[in-house]
Each structure stands twice: as structure tokens, then as C-alpha cells.
Amino acid sequence: MLAARRDEILVAAERCFARQGFHQTTIQDVIKESGLSAGCIYGHFTGKDDLIQAIGERRHARDAALLDRAQGISDPLEGLRSIARTSLADLHREEGLRSRRIALQLWAEALRDETVHRQVTSGVHRPVAEIVKLLRRGQRGGQIDPALNPRGIARSMVAMFQGFVLQRLWGEPFSTAEAMAAFELFLSSLVVKGAR
Amino acid sequence: MLAARRDEILVAAERCFARQGFHQTTIQDVIKESGLSAGCIYGHFTGKDDLIQAIGERRHARDAALLDRAQGISDPLEGLRSIARTSLADLHREEGLRSRRIALQLWAEALRDETVHRQVTSGVHRPVAEIVKLLRRGQRGGQIDPALNPRGIARSMVAMFQGFVLQRLWGEPFSTAEAMAAFELFLSSLVVKGAR
Amino acid sequence: MLAARRDEILVAAERCFARQGFHQTTIQDVIKESGLSAGCIYGHFTGKDDLIQAIGERRHARDAALLDRAQGISDPLEGLRSIARTSLADLHREEGLRSRRIALQLWAEALRDETVHRQVTSGVHRPVAEIVKLLRRGQRGGQIDPALNPRGIARSMVAMFQGFVLQRLWGEPFSTAEAMAAFELFLSSLVVKGAR
Amino acid sequence: MLAARRDEILVAAERCFARQGFHQTTIQDVIKESGLSAGCIYGHFTGKDDLIQAIGERRHARDAALLDRAQGISDPLEGLRSIARTSLADLHREEGLRSRRIALQLWAEALRDETVHRQVTSGVHRPVAEIVKLLRRGQRGGQIDPALNPRGIARSMVAMFQGFVLQRLWGEPFSTAEAMAAFELFLSSLVVKGAR
DNA sequence: GATGAATGAGCCTTCATTCAT
DNA sequence: TATGAATGAAGGCTCATTCAT
């Protein structure tokens, strides 16, 4: 099937990109990695940029799926914990790391490529919206201080996670436990004294 | 003078790199931007990689200077605030932003280039060490909960700032005030109740 | 076919090298001469050095073939004459001259390039060995003075021929007849008086 | 003095050329080797070609001096031996070898550069003329067979020596004794039976 | 005269892309 | 669809030469 071949190419490209970055990876590299031919690749993608963009979409979809999996918990604080836990756990799986290596390339690429920029920012907006929703519910339920600005807090949480990703990719000795502890600390500052 | 010419080249390269990224920037671009000739540039740098590395060092030095400026406050909490404030404020200066655009490139480059990797991680270690020092002093002074793990918190603070940088670079509507508020919130969770 | 294309390139390169020398010939020259493209040439050779080496091998093979053709004569003195005649005759064919022009380049290149050096010296050893064999047979057969050192004589004969090549390449008015006469003279000094 | 400085440059250039060949040697190499500056070299020579030509002249002069030293012997056969001995001996002095390394470059260069060509061929004509003179004297004196063609023999002797130079430069195990023995053999074929 | 930083034409090489098979 | 040889624009870099000091 066509989609299968397309996926083969994408998987090969992803491996190359994760290893060498977008601009250091040549089409020849992807050809070798995939075991296919130049013509074949150009039959499925219009060019290298198209390939990069498709990889971007893949990553985008993967993050969305990760977030979906973390949802469905009604308690706001537990919901936040779930998102944090799921995200941090992913940083310890081989595939998660490879995906983040590509994410980092895309983060940089977003400064120049409008399409990538849209993908990357919408990759921020989704979790921010999700977290905002949970925070609002917590404020309505009296667990979370109603004076707080949900948007700012959500963004900060996402920011912290992004920094975790970076430090993890650089091989810094920063454990999930430490990260989770810091997150809990942050969480504790949101909670109304006496509540849960 | 020789060093002056070298600097001219670096400034031009920095402008190019911030605009187009390392690998999209050609030496020809740097030549045009600097108004110099190819031979002149190769008289001061052994090649493009050398130029990238020199730019990395520049950035490294800039961040170190920024941190130096934020220091010298004896009160631990005030010290932490000072670091946060100085860093966030820098994100609103033209030059600070341009420097961060390059930082983001370097963050990605660090995955492949050992020298850049060292520069980048030591750019994390310095502020982490500084923050750890302040936290420890706060713990000894009774202002900060002695049960907390300073290293993990410091890393989380740096992580949060790194995320702020990303979001700022992507043009996300995230104000310094919001960022500072989130930081204060985080800070509040460290403080022993009753202590200020 | 691949080998055919490779040969096309070599023929073009040979023409260029014979005309301008290795180091004055640019890849651009070979491109023009062959009517192919840069990429195509680099698809068949790793670079200019590879091309030079391949040309060296070609020359080497050509000389070996020439020598093969001159062999198969059982009488020692006639065998020597055959080698001399064949070699000298080749200096009057267009293709032989072009090949020698390249040989001269290679002779000089051998001072710096180990691979070329090996090719060139083995291009001396082959005929020396052949001549030594004939001389020994002549000595055993009583035609040639047994007191003579075959190796030294063989080397001297080859040396003389190399000098003929040089003078011919420089356009010196030195006829095959003169060269052959000198060779006969040399030959006569080897022959035992009274023997054929 | 000016000429002294000029010589300094030539000596440095000669060392570079002998080591790397004309076209692999950059002016930068000569600058380093001489310890002088670019401007200084261009004050004494109009360019690289001029330098090569001056080196060629130096070589030419050196060979002429060598030949001069070998002369002055009235007996024809002894005169020929003297020339051969002097030339072969020079191949075992460090300076002689270095000079021949450059000669080999020039031999190749002569195929393209008219000026070098003239130098090189006149470097053949001089000894040929000298040898012819000796042979003629020998013929008139009855020592040498009057039927022989002096010009052809002289050229062959020079040719043999040129081949010796080549083999020596390539590090071939060819001793002066062997070369001299072969020369004597050749000489013996010229001599009228019964004469000296 | 001497210096050496600067010039810039031109070299070697790569690599995204095409297209006949 | 798939192949892979061929294309050629463009990139990084070198090096002979100049010229202000």
C-alpha cells in the first residue's frame, strides 16, 4: 500500500533527522537508511522540505496522542499530575527521546519556517488549553486559589517541561523524580490552604 | 587591530545566524553582511565550524555576564528574584532576543557537536550552581524549607526559564509579568510558613 | 553501462592531463572535455586524486601490454631487439606520445605520491626483469659474455629508453634509427666475440 | 644587498619545490620557508612563474658548472669517462639529488612552458655538443670507429644518464658502479679494435 | 625595501532534484 | 511505481597578488 511505503520513508527520515539534524541530513542519507531509491522518495514527497514538514506533523500527532492518553481524569489536581507524569515518563523511553531530538530541531526551525512555527506553537497551545481547563475547574471547585491567572500558570508549567526536555536531551543528570518533586512543589503553591 | 576585525566578522555572522540559522547561513551571507572578503574571513577563522564555535563562546560569555550582574544580593529570596528579573528583562531587549535566537540554534547543535554541547551545558551549570548556593543559604537561614532538594529546584527554575525563552522566541503572548508571577508562586512554595 | 561511462571520463581526463598536466587541469576542464557534468564525474571517481590514480593505472596497463606484445621470441638477442623496436616504434604513434606525456607527469608525481610511486617503479621492474631473463638465457647459451651483470645492463637499457622518451617529448631531432643504432651498439658490446 | 635577498628567496623556494613540486607549493609555503613576507617576495619576483623560471635558470647554471668541471681532459675516452663520472657522482650528494628533483619537475613543465622548454633542451644540447666534440676528436685520432654517428651516440649517452637520474630519484637500487660499468661497456663498443 | 592584512577569482566538491528506463 | 545515473547550481575554501603602512 502507498501509505505504508510513505511511512517507511518517514521512519527512515526520522532516524536520520534525529541523528544528524535536518540540514545535515542529505536525501542520500535517507535513501541509504530506507533502502529505497531517490525516485521513490520523490514519488511520495515533493522534496526535502515536504519531508521535514511531514516529520513535523508526525511529531505533532504523537504529542497530541500523549496528551490524550493523560486525560480523562476528573479531579483537577490529579489531572495535572497525570499530564506531568505521562509527559515525563515519555522522556525515558527510547522512542520518546528520539522524538524529542527532532522536536528540538523543529523548535529552532520554527524561527524561520512559518508552517513549522504553526505546528510548534499549536503543540504548546493544546496542553496550555488543557491545563487551563483543569485549573479553572479547580478554581471553581475551591481547590485552587481563584486569584491566580490560569493562563500564566499553564504556560509556566509547559515552559518547565520544555526545559526538562532540553536538559534530558543534553544528558543532564536530572531524574524524573526530581522533576516530579519540583512539579508537586509548584502545584502546592496553587492549592488553597485547607483544601485537599 | 586584529581583534577588532575578528569582532566585526563575529557581529556580522551573529546577525546572519540569528536570522537564518547556522546551516542556512552561507559564508557568502557573512561576507555580504560584513562587507569583507572571503579570504579575510578565512584569515580569522579556520572555517564555518570555527565561526559557529566562536559565536557559541560569545553567547556563553554574554550569559555569564548577565548572571554576574544579577548577583551580589545577600538575601537568598531577593537573590533569586534578582536572577529571575534580570534574565526575564533581557528577553525584552532586542539584543537579548537576538542572542537567544542563536542560543536556540546552539541548543539543537549541542546534540551533535561536542564542543557546543560543553558550552551549552556549562551555560546551565553556572546558574544552577548559583541558585543552589542561594537556596542552601536560605535553608541555613531558616527561610527555606530544609527538606527541599536544592539541586532539583534549581534545575527546575532554569528549566522554566528555558521554556520562557522558547515561548518568547516563538512570539507567544507571554508577558514578563506573567512569568514573574509564576516564578513568585514557585518561590512561595519553598518558603517556610511564617518566615518571610 | 557504468564501465563505459567511466572510460569516457578517463579518456577525456587523459587528453586534458596530457595537454596541461595534472595540477593545471581543473575538474572543470575534464567536465568540458567529456561533455558530462561535475556530479557525474564525482559519481565515478572520488575526486581529482582518484582520477589521477586511475590514469596512472591505465598507463601502467598500456606499457605492460606493449611489453607483452614484444615478447615470445626465443632468441635472446632478437628478443632484446624486439623489445627495443616495439618500444621505440610506440614513440612515433600519436597515442603513444600522448601516453608518454602523461608518463612524464607521473614520473614527477611519483616523488610525492606513494601509490603513483609504486606504479611507476613497477613499470620499471617489469621490463628490467624481462631483459634480465633474456640476458641470462644469452649467457647460458654462450652468446652473451657471462662476466656481465644482467641487472645493471637491463637497468641501463631501460634508462636509455627513458631518456629517449624525454628527448622525443621535447621534440628533439632524435630519430628512431639513431636510437636503434645506439641500442645495437650497446648490444654489440655484450656479445661474445665470434658468437652470432 | 639585493642579490643576497633574492638568493635567500630562491633557496627557500628550491627547498619547497623539491619537496612538493611547483604547483603544490604555494607562495605561502615559500614565505614560511624563507621567513620573509609576501610583499618582499613580490619585490624581487614578478610572481610565481617568475620564481619557477629563476629556479630553472639556477638549475641550468648548476649543470653547466658541473660540465665545466668535467672538462679539460684532452684524451677523448678519458674525457667521456670524466663527464660520466662527475655526473653520476653528483647523484649521490644531497644537494645534487635535490637539484635533480627539481629537474624532474622542469622536465615535465617543459611540455607546456616555452621558456622552461628552452632551458631544458639547452641543458641537453650543451653536454651533447661536448660529447660530440670528444667523439669527433676520437674518430680523428683513430681511437673511435669513424663509421659511427657522433650525434646519435652523444644523445644516447645523455639519454642513459637521464634514465639513471630517474631511477635514482625513485630510490631504485642502482649503484654508481653498475651505471659506470654499463657506460664503460657502451664505450667499449665505440673503440676501434686494437686501439687503446 | 619590508610587512602582512585584505582581496576576489576560481577551484573542488556536494547534493536536491529529474527523468529515461 | 521504482530505479539510479546524471544534472548543475551553489557552497566552502584556497591562494596569487596587492597596497597602505
CSV table of C-alpha atoms (C1' of nucleotides) in Angstrom, one decimal, chain D residues 6 9-10 27 38-54, chain F residues 16-19:
chain,number,residue,atom,x,y,z
D,6,ARG,CA,67.0,37.4,-3.9
D,9,ILE,CA,64.2,33.6,-1.6
D,10,LEU,CA,65.4,31.2,-4.3
D,27,ILE,CA,53.7,31.3,-2.2
D,38,ALA,CA,54.7,38.2,0.7
D,39,GLY,CA,55.4,41.8,-0.2
D,40,CYS,CA,59.2,41.2,0.0
D,41,ILE,CA,59.0,38.2,-2.4
D,42,TYR,CA,56.9,40.2,-4.9
D,43,GLY,CA,59.5,42.9,-4.6
D,44,HIS,CA,62.1,40.5,-6.1
D,45,PHE,CA,60.0,38.4,-8.4
D,46,THR,CA,57.0,39.4,-10.5
D,47,GLY,CA,55.1,36.3,-9.5
D,48,LYS,CA,55.2,32.6,-9.0
D,49,ASP,CA,56.0,31.9,-12.7
D,50,ASP,CA,59.0,34.2,-12.4
D,51,LEU,CA,60.2,32.3,-9.4
D,52,ILE,CA,59.9,29.0,-11.2
D,53,GLN,CA,61.8,30.4,-14.1
D,54,ALA,CA,64.5,31.7,-11.9
F,16,DA,C1',48.3,34.5,-6.1
F,17,DT,C1',48.6,39.1,-5.7
F,18,DT,C1',48.1,44.0,-4.0
F,19,DC,C1',48.8,48.0,-1.2
